[in-house]
Amino acid sequence: MRGALMDEVIDAAIDSVIDAVRRRRGPSREGWGNTARACHAMGGRAMRLPDRLSALRPALVSWLLGLALLAPGLAAGAERADWESALRAAIAERGLDPAEIMKPLALTADMRAWLAENVPGHPESAERMRALLRGLLSARGLEVRYTSGFTGTAEQVFEERAGNCLGFTQMFVVMGRELGVDVYYLAVDRLTRFRKESDLIIVSDHVTAAFDDGGERRILEFSLAGDFDYRRARRIGDVQALGLYYSNRGAEEIQERDYEEGERLLEIAVALDPEMAPAWVNLGVAHRRRGRLAAAEAAYERAIELDESQLSAYHNLVGLYRLQGKHDPAGAILRMLDRRDNRNPFIYLQLGDMSAAQGQRDEARSFLRRAARLGQDLAEPYAALGLWHLDAGDRKRAARFLRRAEKRDPEEERTSRLRERLAAADGPGL
């Protein structure tokens, strides 16, 4: 979406939420969740957009959701903290070179010049942030777009006009602080992403930015998913956020099969934040891909020590044991996981997904059946079983599980995916 129409939409969205701040009639956190659902339903009513714009594609609506969540958090008169000096000192304490490690956060001369030109020094933080948002999103400005995958530095996102959630968040945080607004990072633990790299699982985390406003947290959402539940979001420091950057970049290099570079980046990540379990999981993957099996085992074990719920670490450790012919300890881990939180169907869904990703289909079905028994009111376990049977070529059973899932929640993500795949299998006109 480009040009005048895009600018009209952005201006309408910004005006709506900024006016709500001025009147102090902004919705509660629960209200923002309703805004998210309204926006993703494409009505645009919660944003008070013109009716003729209601047919815009979901990606654009996600941009507007980001604006709605962000704008109420404008912090008037926020003082700029000397965060750079503190971060340099913390990096040096970890035996790393601050000048090298802080490059992902660097504001270039061009970026500062852009801020000076596009964000006037208005005394009200709200007005400065209005200008920043318009400059970042509008066709007359940067028109930054969301892209999944590569985690760019602040400079790369600025130059390429594109970034994922962490890349954009980094740029937004340093720009916001440059403007005197106290912006910080949020990690959303429940939104960890699992990706398959051959028979292993690599991990990346969802990160965004937030402000505090009158005792309430206001959150920026920069992604195409939207409607996230942030009740489990936690504030993290700059060192931790930088560690997440290196962990995500390391995971991306692993997917690109550059295991040496992935290992280097992940070693930086765990040096910055030794308590970050997902980084240890990814480092274990890099070690294993480079043939360092003992180091891989130690990394997985460290991840488990830090977070006993880090299922990807157990999963990869099982795969490592199987590779080494250690079937007894591999089976012991699976049996232990089978007993762990045995009333929680979502654990078994994750175990089923992980087993399926490794090609252990019978094992996956066993976990999915347990999930369905424990979560009889949930659509997802039944849809997952339907997908399993469809992959096995049993369309009739897949359709039966689809009906059971639809009775519980026809809009659930796996249920929708199963319905679409069954429709495609039927073919046109059948």
GROMACS .gro file of C-alpha atoms in nm:
model
  430
    1MET     CA    1   0.000   0.000   0.000
    2ARG     CA    2   0.164   0.324  -0.111
    3GLY     CA    3   0.101   0.691  -0.172
    4ALA     CA    4  -0.179   0.912  -0.054
    5LEU     CA    5  -0.408   0.630   0.058
    6MET     CA    6  -0.139   0.485   0.286
    7ASP     CA    7  -0.066   0.829   0.430
    8GLU     CA    8  -0.436   0.891   0.492
    9VAL     CA    9  -0.468   0.564   0.680
   10ILE     CA   10  -0.157   0.629   0.890
   11ASP     CA   11  -0.260   0.985   0.971
   12ALA     CA   12  -0.609   0.871   1.072
   13ALA     CA   13  -0.468   0.602   1.298
   14ILE     CA   14  -0.215   0.831   1.465
   15ASP     CA   15  -0.469   1.110   1.511
   16SER     CA   16  -0.716   0.868   1.667
   17VAL     CA   17  -0.482   0.732   1.931
   18ILE     CA   18  -0.303   1.061   2.005
   19ASP     CA   19  -0.639   1.231   2.061
   20ALA     CA   20  -0.735   0.951   2.298
   21VAL     CA   21  -0.421   1.020   2.498
   22ARG     CA   22  -0.494   1.391   2.520
   23ARG     CA   23  -0.848   1.325   2.643
   24ARG     CA   24  -0.718   1.050   2.873
   25ARG     CA   25  -0.992   0.826   2.738
   26GLY     CA   26  -0.765   0.560   2.597
   27PRO     CA   27  -0.887   0.203   2.639
   28SER     CA   28  -0.756  -0.026   2.909
   29ARG     CA   29  -0.514  -0.306   2.832
   30GLU     CA   30  -0.813  -0.532   2.782
   31GLY     CA   31  -0.955  -0.270   2.549
   32TRP     CA   32  -0.642  -0.277   2.339
   33GLY     CA   33  -0.693  -0.649   2.300
   34ASN     CA   34  -1.042  -0.580   2.170
   35THR     CA   35  -0.893  -0.322   1.935
   36ALA     CA   36  -0.661  -0.590   1.804
   37ARG     CA   37  -0.945  -0.828   1.737
   38ALA     CA   38  -1.151  -0.554   1.575
   39CYS     CA   39  -0.865  -0.451   1.351
   40HIS     CA   40  -0.790  -0.804   1.245
   41ALA     CA   41  -1.157  -0.852   1.166
   42MET     CA   42  -1.093  -0.576   0.909
   43GLY     CA   43  -1.369  -0.350   1.039
   44GLY     CA   44  -1.134  -0.071   1.144
   45ARG     CA   45  -1.406   0.060   1.375
   46ALA     CA   46  -1.191   0.066   1.686
   47MET     CA   47  -0.948   0.291   1.500
   48ARG     CA   48  -1.229   0.512   1.364
   49LEU     CA   49  -1.101   0.480   1.010
   50PRO     CA   50  -1.309   0.578   0.709
   51ASP     CA   51  -1.541   0.300   0.593
   52ARG     CA   52  -1.393   0.301   0.247
   53LEU     CA   53  -1.059   0.190   0.392
   54SER     CA   54  -1.203  -0.118   0.561
   55ALA     CA   55  -1.097  -0.352   0.281
   56LEU     CA   56  -0.726  -0.298   0.337
   57ARG     CA   57  -0.515  -0.610   0.360
   58PRO     CA   58  -0.436  -0.760   0.704
   59ALA     CA   59  -0.068  -0.664   0.689
   60LEU     CA   60  -0.162  -0.297   0.680
   61VAL     CA   61  -0.411  -0.341   0.961
   62SER     CA   62  -0.130  -0.492   1.167
   63TRP     CA   63   0.061  -0.168   1.118
   64LEU     CA   64  -0.237   0.019   1.258
   65LEU     CA   65  -0.256  -0.218   1.551
   66GLY     CA   66   0.104  -0.133   1.625
   67LEU     CA   67   0.018   0.235   1.628
   68ALA     CA   68  -0.281   0.184   1.852
   69LEU     CA   69  -0.078  -0.007   2.106
   70LEU     CA   70   0.210   0.235   2.098
   71ALA     CA   71   0.071   0.583   2.099
   72PRO     CA   72  -0.085   0.591   2.448
   73GLY     CA   73   0.259   0.527   2.598
   74LEU     CA   74   0.418   0.857   2.504
   75ALA     CA   75   0.623   0.972   2.801
   76ALA     CA   76   0.616   1.351   2.831
   77GLY     CA   77   0.942   1.504   2.945
   78ALA     CA   78   1.133   1.177   2.961
   79GLU     CA   79   1.498   1.240   3.033
   80ARG     CA   80   1.755   1.068   2.820
   81ALA     CA   81   1.951   0.823   3.034
   82ASP     CA   82   2.319   0.759   2.974
   83TRP     CA   83   2.236   0.411   2.859
   84GLU     CA   84   2.522   0.386   2.613
   85SER     CA   85   2.791   0.428   2.879
   86ALA     CA   86   2.622   0.175   3.105
   87LEU     CA   87   2.593  -0.074   2.820
   88ARG     CA   88   2.958  -0.028   2.718
   89ALA     CA   89   3.067  -0.094   3.076
   90ALA     CA   90   2.852  -0.407   3.104
   91ILE     CA   91   2.988  -0.545   2.776
   92ALA     CA   92   3.347  -0.478   2.881
   93GLU     CA   93   3.285  -0.660   3.210
   94ARG     CA   94   3.199  -0.969   3.005
   95GLY     CA   95   3.534  -0.959   2.825
   96LEU     CA   96   3.391  -0.837   2.495
   97ASP     CA   97   3.475  -0.533   2.282
   98PRO     CA   98   3.197  -0.274   2.329
   99ALA     CA   99   3.277  -0.094   2.003
  100GLU     CA  100   3.225  -0.416   1.807
  101ILE     CA  101   2.936  -0.563   2.005
  102MET     CA  102   2.727  -0.242   2.007
  103LYS     CA  103   2.728  -0.199   1.627
  104PRO     CA  104   2.371  -0.335   1.591
  105LEU     CA  105   2.249  -0.038   1.799
  106ALA     CA  106   2.449   0.236   1.631
  107LEU     CA  107   2.276   0.551   1.505
  108THR     CA  108   2.453   0.677   1.196
  109ALA     CA  109   2.494   1.039   1.093
  110ASP     CA  110   2.225   0.984   0.828
  111MET     CA  111   1.984   0.850   1.089
  112ARG     CA  112   2.042   1.146   1.319
  113ALA     CA  113   2.001   1.384   1.026
  114TRP     CA  114   1.674   1.212   0.936
  115LEU     CA  115   1.547   1.251   1.293
  116ALA     CA  116   1.644   1.619   1.298
  117GLU     CA  117   1.460   1.682   0.972
  118ASN     CA  118   1.150   1.472   1.032
  119VAL     CA  119   1.095   1.496   1.407
  120PRO     CA  120   1.086   1.861   1.515
  121GLY     CA  121   1.188   1.950   1.868
  122HIS     CA  122   0.835   2.000   1.996
  123PRO     CA  123   0.810   2.042   2.375
  124GLU     CA  124   0.549   1.766   2.397
  125SER     CA  125   0.672   1.410   2.368
  126ALA     CA  126   0.340   1.315   2.207
  127GLU     CA  127   0.404   1.549   1.916
  128ARG     CA  128   0.759   1.422   1.868
  129MET     CA  129   0.636   1.064   1.867
  130ARG     CA  130   0.355   1.151   1.626
  131ALA     CA  131   0.617   1.283   1.385
  132LEU     CA  132   0.841   0.980   1.439
  133LEU     CA  133   0.562   0.732   1.371
  134ARG     CA  134   0.449   0.919   1.061
  135GLY     CA  135   0.806   0.937   0.936
  136LEU     CA  136   0.866   0.567   0.991
  137LEU     CA  137   0.545   0.444   0.830
  138SER     CA  138   0.420   0.685   0.567
  139ALA     CA  139   0.497   0.681   0.196
  140ARG     CA  140   0.642   1.030   0.237
  141GLY     CA  141   0.883   0.895   0.497
  142LEU     CA  142   1.073   0.570   0.540
  143GLU     CA  143   0.772   0.343   0.482
  144VAL     CA  144   0.938   0.067   0.684
  145ARG     CA  145   0.770  -0.270   0.629
  146TYR     CA  146   0.765  -0.586   0.835
  147THR     CA  147   0.959  -0.885   0.703
  148SER     CA  148   1.017  -1.212   0.880
  149GLY     CA  149   1.357  -1.375   0.888
  150PHE     CA  150   1.678  -1.175   0.892
  151THR     CA  151   1.740  -0.969   1.205
  152GLY     CA  152   1.896  -0.645   1.083
  153THR     CA  153   2.092  -0.387   1.276
  154ALA     CA  154   1.933  -0.049   1.340
  155GLU     CA  155   2.127   0.088   1.043
  156GLN     CA  156   2.022  -0.198   0.813
  157VAL     CA  157   1.654  -0.156   0.898
  158PHE     CA  158   1.684   0.218   0.834
  159GLU     CA  159   1.866   0.175   0.502
  160GLU     CA  160   1.662  -0.118   0.371
  161ARG     CA  161   1.326   0.013   0.500
  162ALA     CA  162   1.242  -0.335   0.632
  163GLY     CA  163   1.294  -0.546   0.941
  164ASN     CA  164   1.159  -0.817   1.166
  165CYS     CA  165   1.031  -0.755   1.518
  166LEU     CA  166   1.372  -0.743   1.688
  167GLY     CA  167   1.543  -0.545   1.412
  168PHE     CA  168   1.271  -0.281   1.408
  169THR     CA  169   1.253  -0.274   1.787
  170GLN     CA  170   1.625  -0.202   1.814
  171MET     CA  171   1.598   0.086   1.569
  172PHE     CA  172   1.288   0.219   1.740
  173VAL     CA  173   1.442   0.204   2.088
  174VAL     CA  174   1.758   0.394   1.994
  175MET     CA  175   1.560   0.651   1.793
  176GLY     CA  176   1.311   0.699   2.076
  177ARG     CA  177   1.589   0.748   2.327
  178GLU     CA  178   1.759   0.991   2.093
  179LEU     CA  179   1.435   1.192   2.107
  180GLY     CA  180   1.432   1.186   2.486
  181VAL     CA  181   1.163   0.923   2.533
  182ASP     CA  182   1.228   0.644   2.784
  183VAL     CA  183   1.180   0.335   2.569
  184TYR     CA  184   1.268  -0.016   2.684
  185TYR     CA  185   1.259  -0.375   2.562
  186LEU     CA  186   1.002  -0.643   2.637
  187ALA     CA  187   1.058  -1.015   2.586
  188VAL     CA  188   0.748  -1.225   2.536
  189ASP     CA  189   0.835  -1.571   2.663
  190ARG     CA  190   0.519  -1.744   2.542
  191LEU     CA  191   0.593  -1.634   2.183
  192THR     CA  192   0.914  -1.832   2.138
  193ARG     CA  193   0.945  -1.952   1.778
  194PHE     CA  194   1.068  -2.302   1.693
  195ARG     CA  195   1.220  -2.372   1.354
  196LYS     CA  196   1.344  -2.695   1.206
  197GLU     CA  197   1.704  -2.728   1.091
  198SER     CA  198   1.719  -3.083   0.958
  199ASP     CA  199   1.652  -3.299   1.266
  200LEU     CA  200   1.713  -3.022   1.520
  201ILE     CA  201   1.502  -2.741   1.663
  202ILE     CA  202   1.639  -2.387   1.681
  203VAL     CA  203   1.478  -2.116   1.887
  204SER     CA  204   1.411  -1.743   1.854
  205ASP     CA  205   1.222  -1.511   2.085
  206HIS     CA  206   0.970  -1.235   2.028
  207VAL     CA  207   1.084  -0.890   2.140
  208THR     CA  208   0.913  -0.554   2.127
  209ALA     CA  209   0.937  -0.208   2.282
  210ALA     CA  210   0.730  -0.036   2.548
  211PHE     CA  211   0.681   0.285   2.747
  212ASP     CA  212   0.549   0.343   3.095
  213ASP     CA  213   0.269   0.597   3.111
  214GLY     CA  214   0.108   0.687   3.441
  215GLY     CA  215   0.183   0.346   3.587
  216GLU     CA  216   0.057   0.159   3.281
  217ARG     CA  217   0.264  -0.014   3.018
  218ARG     CA  218   0.199   0.069   2.653
  219ILE     CA  219   0.337  -0.169   2.397
  220LEU     CA  220   0.449  -0.141   2.036
  221GLU     CA  221   0.364  -0.439   1.819
  222PHE     CA  222   0.559  -0.472   1.496
  223SER     CA  223   0.466  -0.798   1.326
  224LEU     CA  224   0.205  -0.949   1.099
  225ALA     CA  225   0.059  -1.171   1.369
  226GLY     CA  226  -0.087  -0.922   1.613
  227ASP     CA  227  -0.337  -0.984   1.893
  228PHE     CA  228  -0.066  -1.115   2.124
  229ASP     CA  229  -0.122  -1.186   2.491
  230TYR     CA  230   0.138  -0.979   2.676
  231ARG     CA  231   0.048  -1.084   3.028
  232ARG     CA  232   0.369  -1.285   3.040
  233ALA     CA  233   0.584  -1.014   2.885
  234ARG     CA  234   0.880  -0.908   3.096
  235ARG     CA  235   1.105  -0.609   3.080
  236ILE     CA  236   1.464  -0.690   2.988
  237GLY     CA  237   1.778  -0.482   3.002
  238ASP     CA  238   1.986  -0.360   2.712
  239VAL     CA  239   2.249  -0.633   2.763
  240GLN     CA  240   1.982  -0.903   2.747
  241ALA     CA  241   1.824  -0.748   2.439
  242LEU     CA  242   2.161  -0.739   2.268
  243GLY     CA  243   2.210  -1.103   2.364
  244LEU     CA  244   1.879  -1.185   2.197
  245TYR     CA  245   1.999  -1.010   1.882
  246TYR     CA  246   2.310  -1.229   1.866
  247SER     CA  247   2.108  -1.541   1.951
  248ASN     CA  248   1.859  -1.472   1.671
  249ARG     CA  249   2.137  -1.391   1.426
  250GLY     CA  250   2.316  -1.711   1.522
  251ALA     CA  251   1.999  -1.910   1.462
  252GLU     CA  252   1.961  -1.746   1.121
  253GLU     CA  253   2.318  -1.838   1.026
  254ILE     CA  254   2.250  -2.198   1.129
  255GLN     CA  255   1.953  -2.203   0.893
  256GLU     CA  256   2.179  -2.070   0.620
  257ARG     CA  257   2.417  -2.360   0.694
  258ASP     CA  258   2.698  -2.127   0.806
  259TYR     CA  259   2.759  -2.317   1.127
  260GLU     CA  260   3.093  -2.154   1.205
  261GLU     CA  261   2.946  -1.803   1.197
  262GLY     CA  262   2.638  -1.921   1.384
  263GLU     CA  263   2.858  -2.067   1.655
  264ARG     CA  264   3.057  -1.742   1.683
  265LEU     CA  265   2.744  -1.529   1.718
  266LEU     CA  266   2.588  -1.763   1.972
  267GLU     CA  267   2.902  -1.764   2.184
  268ILE     CA  268   2.867  -1.385   2.199
  269ALA     CA  269   2.501  -1.427   2.296
  270VAL     CA  270   2.574  -1.652   2.594
  271ALA     CA  271   2.866  -1.432   2.699
  272LEU     CA  272   2.631  -1.133   2.707
  273ASP     CA  273   2.353  -1.320   2.887
  274PRO     CA  274   2.466  -1.653   3.037
  275GLU     CA  275   2.113  -1.706   3.171
  276MET     CA  276   1.945  -1.712   2.827
  277ALA     CA  277   1.834  -2.072   2.780
  278PRO     CA  278   1.730  -2.043   2.410
  279ALA     CA  279   2.078  -1.918   2.319
  280TRP     CA  280   2.231  -2.227   2.480
  281VAL     CA  281   1.991  -2.444   2.279
  282ASN     CA  282   2.099  -2.276   1.956
  283LEU     CA  283   2.466  -2.296   2.053
  284GLY     CA  284   2.421  -2.668   2.108
  285VAL     CA  285   2.280  -2.698   1.756
  286ALA     CA  286   2.581  -2.512   1.614
  287HIS     CA  287   2.822  -2.732   1.812
  288ARG     CA  288   2.653  -3.047   1.690
  289ARG     CA  289   2.656  -2.933   1.329
  290ARG     CA  290   3.032  -2.876   1.362
  291GLY     CA  291   3.081  -3.224   1.506
  292ARG     CA  292   3.141  -3.109   1.863
  293LEU     CA  293   2.908  -3.355   2.028
  294ALA     CA  294   3.036  -3.319   2.385
  295ALA     CA  295   3.005  -2.941   2.363
  296ALA     CA  296   2.655  -2.977   2.216
  297GLU     CA  297   2.549  -3.203   2.502
  298ALA     CA  298   2.689  -2.958   2.757
  299ALA     CA  299   2.504  -2.668   2.593
  300TYR     CA  300   2.171  -2.852   2.595
  301GLU     CA  301   2.223  -2.950   2.958
  302ARG     CA  302   2.302  -2.589   3.047
  303ALA     CA  303   1.977  -2.476   2.880
  304ILE     CA  304   1.783  -2.730   3.087
  305GLU     CA  305   1.957  -2.617   3.407
  306LEU     CA  306   1.844  -2.262   3.334
  307ASP     CA  307   1.491  -2.348   3.224
  308GLU     CA  308   1.348  -2.693   3.291
  309SER     CA  309   1.060  -2.615   3.057
  310GLN     CA  310   1.294  -2.561   2.759
  311LEU     CA  311   1.147  -2.846   2.555
  312SER     CA  312   1.365  -2.784   2.250
  313ALA     CA  313   1.674  -2.860   2.462
  314TYR     CA  314   1.530  -3.196   2.566
  315HIS     CA  315   1.428  -3.266   2.210
  316ASN     CA  316   1.773  -3.194   2.070
  317LEU     CA  317   1.937  -3.392   2.349
  318VAL     CA  318   1.720  -3.692   2.261
  319GLY     CA  319   1.832  -3.658   1.899
  320LEU     CA  320   2.197  -3.639   2.007
  321TYR     CA  321   2.163  -3.952   2.219
  322ARG     CA  322   1.997  -4.137   1.934
  323LEU     CA  323   2.279  -4.032   1.701
  324GLN     CA  324   2.528  -4.180   1.947
  325GLY     CA  325   2.326  -4.499   1.987
  326LYS     CA  326   2.230  -4.410   2.345
  327HIS     CA  327   1.870  -4.520   2.315
  328ASP     CA  328   1.816  -4.583   2.686
  329PRO     CA  329   1.886  -4.224   2.800
  330ALA     CA  330   1.689  -4.092   2.501
  331GLY     CA  331   1.391  -4.300   2.605
  332ALA     CA  332   1.435  -4.193   2.966
  333ILE     CA  333   1.411  -3.826   2.868
  334LEU     CA  334   1.095  -3.888   2.670
  335ARG     CA  335   0.942  -4.082   2.958
  336MET     CA  336   1.038  -3.801   3.196
  337LEU     CA  337   0.878  -3.544   2.967
  338ASP     CA  338   0.570  -3.764   2.944
  339ARG     CA  339   0.534  -3.741   3.322
  340ARG     CA  340   0.616  -3.370   3.342
  341ASP     CA  341   0.311  -3.143   3.391
  342ASN     CA  342   0.100  -3.434   3.282
  343ARG     CA  343  -0.224  -3.236   3.305
  344ASN     CA  344  -0.109  -2.974   3.055
  345PRO     CA  345  -0.217  -3.061   2.700
  346PHE     CA  346   0.001  -2.791   2.544
  347ILE     CA  347   0.320  -2.961   2.659
  348TYR     CA  348   0.214  -3.273   2.472
  349LEU     CA  349   0.127  -3.069   2.165
  350GLN     CA  350   0.480  -2.927   2.164
  351LEU     CA  351   0.630  -3.271   2.219
  352GLY     CA  352   0.421  -3.402   1.933
  353ASP     CA  353   0.536  -3.121   1.704
  354MET     CA  354   0.899  -3.176   1.795
  355SER     CA  355   0.880  -3.552   1.745
  356ALA     CA  356   0.711  -3.503   1.408
  357ALA     CA  357   0.983  -3.256   1.305
  358GLN     CA  358   1.242  -3.526   1.375
  359GLY     CA  359   1.051  -3.786   1.176
  360GLN     CA  360   0.932  -3.986   1.478
  361ARG     CA  361   0.573  -4.007   1.361
  362ASP     CA  362   0.444  -4.280   1.592
  363GLU     CA  363   0.594  -4.099   1.887
  364ALA     CA  364   0.430  -3.777   1.769
  365ARG     CA  365   0.087  -3.942   1.744
  366SER     CA  366   0.121  -4.076   2.097
  367PHE     CA  367   0.189  -3.727   2.232
  368LEU     CA  368  -0.095  -3.575   2.030
  369ARG     CA  369  -0.340  -3.834   2.157
  370ARG     CA  370  -0.239  -3.750   2.513
  371ALA     CA  371  -0.293  -3.381   2.437
  372ALA     CA  372  -0.643  -3.457   2.308
  373ARG     CA  373  -0.729  -3.660   2.618
  374LEU     CA  374  -0.611  -3.383   2.850
  375GLY     CA  375  -0.759  -3.096   2.647
  376GLN     CA  376  -1.096  -3.231   2.548
  377ASP     CA  377  -1.243  -2.882   2.520
  378LEU     CA  378  -0.963  -2.760   2.293
  379ALA     CA  379  -0.974  -2.762   1.914
  380GLU     CA  380  -0.598  -2.767   1.860
  381PRO     CA  381  -0.519  -3.127   1.967
  382TYR     CA  382  -0.792  -3.266   1.742
  383ALA     CA  383  -0.676  -3.054   1.450
  384ALA     CA  384  -0.318  -3.167   1.510
  385LEU     CA  385  -0.430  -3.530   1.498
  386GLY     CA  386  -0.624  -3.455   1.180
  387LEU     CA  387  -0.311  -3.312   1.020
  388TRP     CA  388  -0.116  -3.618   1.132
  389HIS     CA  389  -0.367  -3.853   0.965
  390LEU     CA  390  -0.379  -3.639   0.651
  391ASP     CA  391   0.000  -3.662   0.623
  392ALA     CA  392  -0.039  -4.038   0.662
  393GLY     CA  393  -0.282  -4.045   0.368
  394ASP     CA  394  -0.595  -4.111   0.573
  395ARG     CA  395  -0.824  -3.835   0.450
  396LYS     CA  396  -1.136  -3.990   0.605
  397ARG     CA  397  -0.993  -3.983   0.957
  398ALA     CA  398  -0.852  -3.636   0.901
  399ALA     CA  399  -1.201  -3.511   0.811
  400ARG     CA  400  -1.342  -3.674   1.124
  401PHE     CA  401  -1.090  -3.491   1.343
  402LEU     CA  402  -1.167  -3.168   1.158
  403ARG     CA  403  -1.535  -3.196   1.254
  404ARG     CA  404  -1.439  -3.250   1.618
  405ALA     CA  405  -1.204  -2.952   1.612
  406GLU     CA  406  -1.459  -2.724   1.444
  407LYS     CA  407  -1.716  -2.800   1.714
  408ARG     CA  408  -1.474  -2.652   1.967
  409ASP     CA  409  -1.323  -2.360   1.777
  410PRO     CA  410  -1.361  -2.329   1.397
  411GLU     CA  411  -1.123  -2.031   1.385
  412GLU     CA  412  -0.833  -2.196   1.569
  413GLU     CA  413  -0.513  -2.180   1.361
  414ARG     CA  414  -0.447  -2.553   1.317
  415THR     CA  415  -0.816  -2.615   1.254
  416SER     CA  416  -0.812  -2.359   0.973
  417ARG     CA  417  -0.496  -2.514   0.830
  418LEU     CA  418  -0.650  -2.863   0.835
  419ARG     CA  419  -0.968  -2.735   0.667
  420GLU     CA  420  -0.765  -2.565   0.392
  421ARG     CA  421  -0.551  -2.872   0.328
  422LEU     CA  422  -0.854  -3.100   0.311
  423ALA     CA  423  -1.022  -2.862   0.066
  424ALA     CA  424  -0.709  -2.862  -0.148
  425ALA     CA  425  -0.696  -3.242  -0.135
  426ASP     CA  426  -1.057  -3.261  -0.259
  427GLY     CA  427  -0.963  -3.058  -0.564
  428PRO     CA  428  -1.177  -2.805  -0.757
  429GLY     CA  429  -1.533  -2.894  -0.833
  430LEU     CA  430  -1.547  -3.201  -0.611
   0.00000   0.00000   0.00000
